[in-house]
Tab-separated table of C-alpha atoms in Angstrom:
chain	number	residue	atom	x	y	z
A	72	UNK	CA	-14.998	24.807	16.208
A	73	UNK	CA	-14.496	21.553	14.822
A	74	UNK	CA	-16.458	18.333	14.850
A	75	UNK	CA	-13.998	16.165	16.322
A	76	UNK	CA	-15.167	13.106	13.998
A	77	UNK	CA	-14.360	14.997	11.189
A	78	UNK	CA	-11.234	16.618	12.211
A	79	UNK	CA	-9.060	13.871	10.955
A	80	UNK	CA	-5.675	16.107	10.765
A	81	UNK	CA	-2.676	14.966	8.634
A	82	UNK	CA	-1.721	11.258	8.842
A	83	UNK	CA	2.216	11.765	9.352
A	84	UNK	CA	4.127	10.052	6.727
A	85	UNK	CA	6.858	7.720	7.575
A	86	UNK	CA	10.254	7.999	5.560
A	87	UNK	CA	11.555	4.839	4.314
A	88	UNK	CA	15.290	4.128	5.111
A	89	UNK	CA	17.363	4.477	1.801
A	90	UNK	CA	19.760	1.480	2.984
A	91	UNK	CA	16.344	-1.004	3.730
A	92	UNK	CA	14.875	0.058	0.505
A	93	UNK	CA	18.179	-0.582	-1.402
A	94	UNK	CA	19.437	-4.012	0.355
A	95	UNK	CA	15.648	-5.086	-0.693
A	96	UNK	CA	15.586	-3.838	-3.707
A	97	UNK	CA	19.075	-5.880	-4.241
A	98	UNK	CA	17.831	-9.430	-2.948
A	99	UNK	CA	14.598	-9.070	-5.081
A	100	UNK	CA	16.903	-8.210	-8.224
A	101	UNK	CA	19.609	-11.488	-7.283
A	102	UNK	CA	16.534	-13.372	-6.903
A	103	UNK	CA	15.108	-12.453	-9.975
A	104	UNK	CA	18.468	-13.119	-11.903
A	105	UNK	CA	18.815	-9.307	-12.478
A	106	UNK	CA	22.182	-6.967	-11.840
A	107	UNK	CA	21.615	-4.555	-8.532
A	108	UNK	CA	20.117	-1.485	-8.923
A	109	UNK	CA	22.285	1.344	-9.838
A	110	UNK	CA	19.967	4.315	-10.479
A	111	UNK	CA	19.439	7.107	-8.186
A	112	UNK	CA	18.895	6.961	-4.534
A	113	UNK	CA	15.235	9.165	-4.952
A	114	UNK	CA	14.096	6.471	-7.451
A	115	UNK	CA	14.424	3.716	-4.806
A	116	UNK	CA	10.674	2.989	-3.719
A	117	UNK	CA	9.526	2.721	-7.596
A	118	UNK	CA	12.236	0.596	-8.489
A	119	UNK	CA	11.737	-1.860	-5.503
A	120	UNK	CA	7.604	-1.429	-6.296
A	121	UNK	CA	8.638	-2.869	-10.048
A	122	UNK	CA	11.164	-5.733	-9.122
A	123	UNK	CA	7.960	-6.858	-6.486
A	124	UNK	CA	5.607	-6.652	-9.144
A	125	UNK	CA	7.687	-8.644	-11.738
A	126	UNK	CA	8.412	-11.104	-9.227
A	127	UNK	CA	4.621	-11.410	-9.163
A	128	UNK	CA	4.046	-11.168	-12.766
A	129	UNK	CA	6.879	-14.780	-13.410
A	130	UNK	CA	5.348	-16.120	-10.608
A	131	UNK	CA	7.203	-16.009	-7.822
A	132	UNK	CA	6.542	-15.254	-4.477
A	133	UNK	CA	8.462	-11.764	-3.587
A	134	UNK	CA	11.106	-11.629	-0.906
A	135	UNK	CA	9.982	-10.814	2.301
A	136	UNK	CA	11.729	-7.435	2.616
A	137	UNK	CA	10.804	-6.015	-0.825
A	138	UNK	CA	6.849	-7.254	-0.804
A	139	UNK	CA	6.864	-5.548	2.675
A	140	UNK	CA	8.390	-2.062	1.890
A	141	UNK	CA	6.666	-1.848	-1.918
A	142	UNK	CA	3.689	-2.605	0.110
A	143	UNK	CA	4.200	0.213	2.506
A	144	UNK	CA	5.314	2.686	0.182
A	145	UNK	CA	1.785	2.395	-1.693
A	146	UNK	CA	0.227	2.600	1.259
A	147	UNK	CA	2.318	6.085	2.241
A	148	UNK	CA	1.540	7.223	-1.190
A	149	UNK	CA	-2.669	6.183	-0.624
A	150	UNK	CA	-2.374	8.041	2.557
A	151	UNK	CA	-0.801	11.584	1.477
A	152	UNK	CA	-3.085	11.118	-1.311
A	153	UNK	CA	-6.394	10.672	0.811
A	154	UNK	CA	-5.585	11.237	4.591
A	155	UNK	CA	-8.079	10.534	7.116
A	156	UNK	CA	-9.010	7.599	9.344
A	157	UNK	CA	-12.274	6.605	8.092
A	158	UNK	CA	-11.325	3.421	6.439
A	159	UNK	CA	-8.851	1.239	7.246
A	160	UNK	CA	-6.627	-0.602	4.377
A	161	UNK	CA	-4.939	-3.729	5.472
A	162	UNK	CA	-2.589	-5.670	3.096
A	163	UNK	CA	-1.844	-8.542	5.258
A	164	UNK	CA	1.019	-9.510	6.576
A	165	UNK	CA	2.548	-6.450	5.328
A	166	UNK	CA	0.964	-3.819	6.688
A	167	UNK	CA	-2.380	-1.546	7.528
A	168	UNK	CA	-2.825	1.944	7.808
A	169	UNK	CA	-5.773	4.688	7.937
A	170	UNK	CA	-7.242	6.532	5.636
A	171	UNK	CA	-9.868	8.981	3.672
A	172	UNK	CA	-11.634	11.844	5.167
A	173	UNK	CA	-14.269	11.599	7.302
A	174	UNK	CA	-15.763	10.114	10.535
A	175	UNK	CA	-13.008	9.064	12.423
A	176	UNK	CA	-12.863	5.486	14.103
A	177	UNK	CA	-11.701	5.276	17.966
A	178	UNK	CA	-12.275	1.472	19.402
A	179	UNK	CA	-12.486	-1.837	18.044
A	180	UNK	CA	-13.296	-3.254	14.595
A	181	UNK	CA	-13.735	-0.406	12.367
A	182	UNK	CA	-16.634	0.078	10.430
A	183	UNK	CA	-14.392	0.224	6.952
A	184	UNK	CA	-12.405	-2.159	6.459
A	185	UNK	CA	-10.782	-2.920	2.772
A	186	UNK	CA	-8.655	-6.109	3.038
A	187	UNK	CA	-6.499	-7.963	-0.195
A	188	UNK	CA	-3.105	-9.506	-0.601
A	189	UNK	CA	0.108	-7.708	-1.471
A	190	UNK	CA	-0.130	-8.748	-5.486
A	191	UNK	CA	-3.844	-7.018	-5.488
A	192	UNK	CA	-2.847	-4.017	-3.908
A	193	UNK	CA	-0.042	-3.181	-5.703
A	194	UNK	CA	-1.800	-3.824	-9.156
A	195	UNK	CA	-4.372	-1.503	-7.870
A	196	UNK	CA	-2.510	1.137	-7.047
A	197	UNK	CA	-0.320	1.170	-10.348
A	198	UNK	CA	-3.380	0.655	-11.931
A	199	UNK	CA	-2.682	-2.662	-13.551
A	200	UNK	CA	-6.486	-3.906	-11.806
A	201	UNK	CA	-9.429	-1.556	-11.077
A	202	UNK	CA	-10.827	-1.698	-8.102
A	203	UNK	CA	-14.532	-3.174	-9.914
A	204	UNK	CA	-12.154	-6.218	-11.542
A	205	UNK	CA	-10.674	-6.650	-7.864
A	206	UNK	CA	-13.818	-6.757	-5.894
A	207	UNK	CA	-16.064	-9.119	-8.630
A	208	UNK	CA	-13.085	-11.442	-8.634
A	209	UNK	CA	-13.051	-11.398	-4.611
A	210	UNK	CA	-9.477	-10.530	-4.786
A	211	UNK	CA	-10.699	-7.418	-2.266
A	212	UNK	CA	-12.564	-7.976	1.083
A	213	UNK	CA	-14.354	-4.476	1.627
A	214	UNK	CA	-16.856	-3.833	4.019
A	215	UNK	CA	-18.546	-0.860	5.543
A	216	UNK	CA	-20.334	1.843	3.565
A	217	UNK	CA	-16.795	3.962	2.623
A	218	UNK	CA	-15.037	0.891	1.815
A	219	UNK	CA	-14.572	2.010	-1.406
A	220	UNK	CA	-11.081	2.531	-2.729
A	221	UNK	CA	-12.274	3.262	-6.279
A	222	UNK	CA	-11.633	7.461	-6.240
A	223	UNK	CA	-8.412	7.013	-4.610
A	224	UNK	CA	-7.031	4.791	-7.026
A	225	UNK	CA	-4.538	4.385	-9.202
A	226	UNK	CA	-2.402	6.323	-7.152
């Protein structure tokens, strides 16, 4: 039988819709002065992850849409990559989700709690920033004794 804090099961992963990923991916390239994406439909979330992150890198703030669903899609990919719901990952006002193996967290505030902005967690988990640089430059908020992204990462 299985300790039910342990038994953390498969966190489902949600599909992104190919026409939100694309319209995004479109207004981030107009606003960046760039022609609209023409490559394959399965290429999508990486494309709309790089447009974000070079709206970052001339420094611009990313369009809504595009910072939310690059956002997300790292977060889908952290989550097949370490499920669980020990720690909790929150990437304000994005999005938050659950994850890593172990005890699992039931009512209020969890106990791990890893916090940053959308430009910090996507240069994590492309592996532009590691998580040491993150965390001594306070770009990272992580509390709790598994709040500790540094195995998972980059993704």
């Amino acid at each position: 039988m299985n300790d039910s804090r342990e038994d953390n099961g498969d966190v489902a992963r949600r599909k992104m819709d190919q026409e939100s990923l694309r319209s995004a991916l479109d207004a981030q390239l107009v606003a960046l002065g760039e022609p609209a994406y023409d490559g394959p439909a399965s290429s999508l979330p990486d494309a709309l992850v790089a447009a974000v992150l070079t709206a970052y890198e001339r420094g611009l703030r990313p369009e809504r849409d595009a910072g939310r669903l690059a956002v997300r899609h790292l977060l889908d990919k952290l989550t097949t990559a370490a499920p669980g719901r020990t720690v909790e990952v929150r990437v304000p006002p994005y999005a938050a989700v659950q994850a890593i193996a172990g005890p699992r967290h039931t009512r209020g505030t969890p106990p791990n709690v890893v916090e940053m902005d959308g430009h910090t967690w996507i240069a994590l988990a492309l592996g532009r920033m590691t998580w040491d640089e993150a965390v001594a430059d306070g770009a990272v908020s992580a509390s709790g004794s598994r709040a500790d992204l540094s195995a998972h990462l980059p993704l």
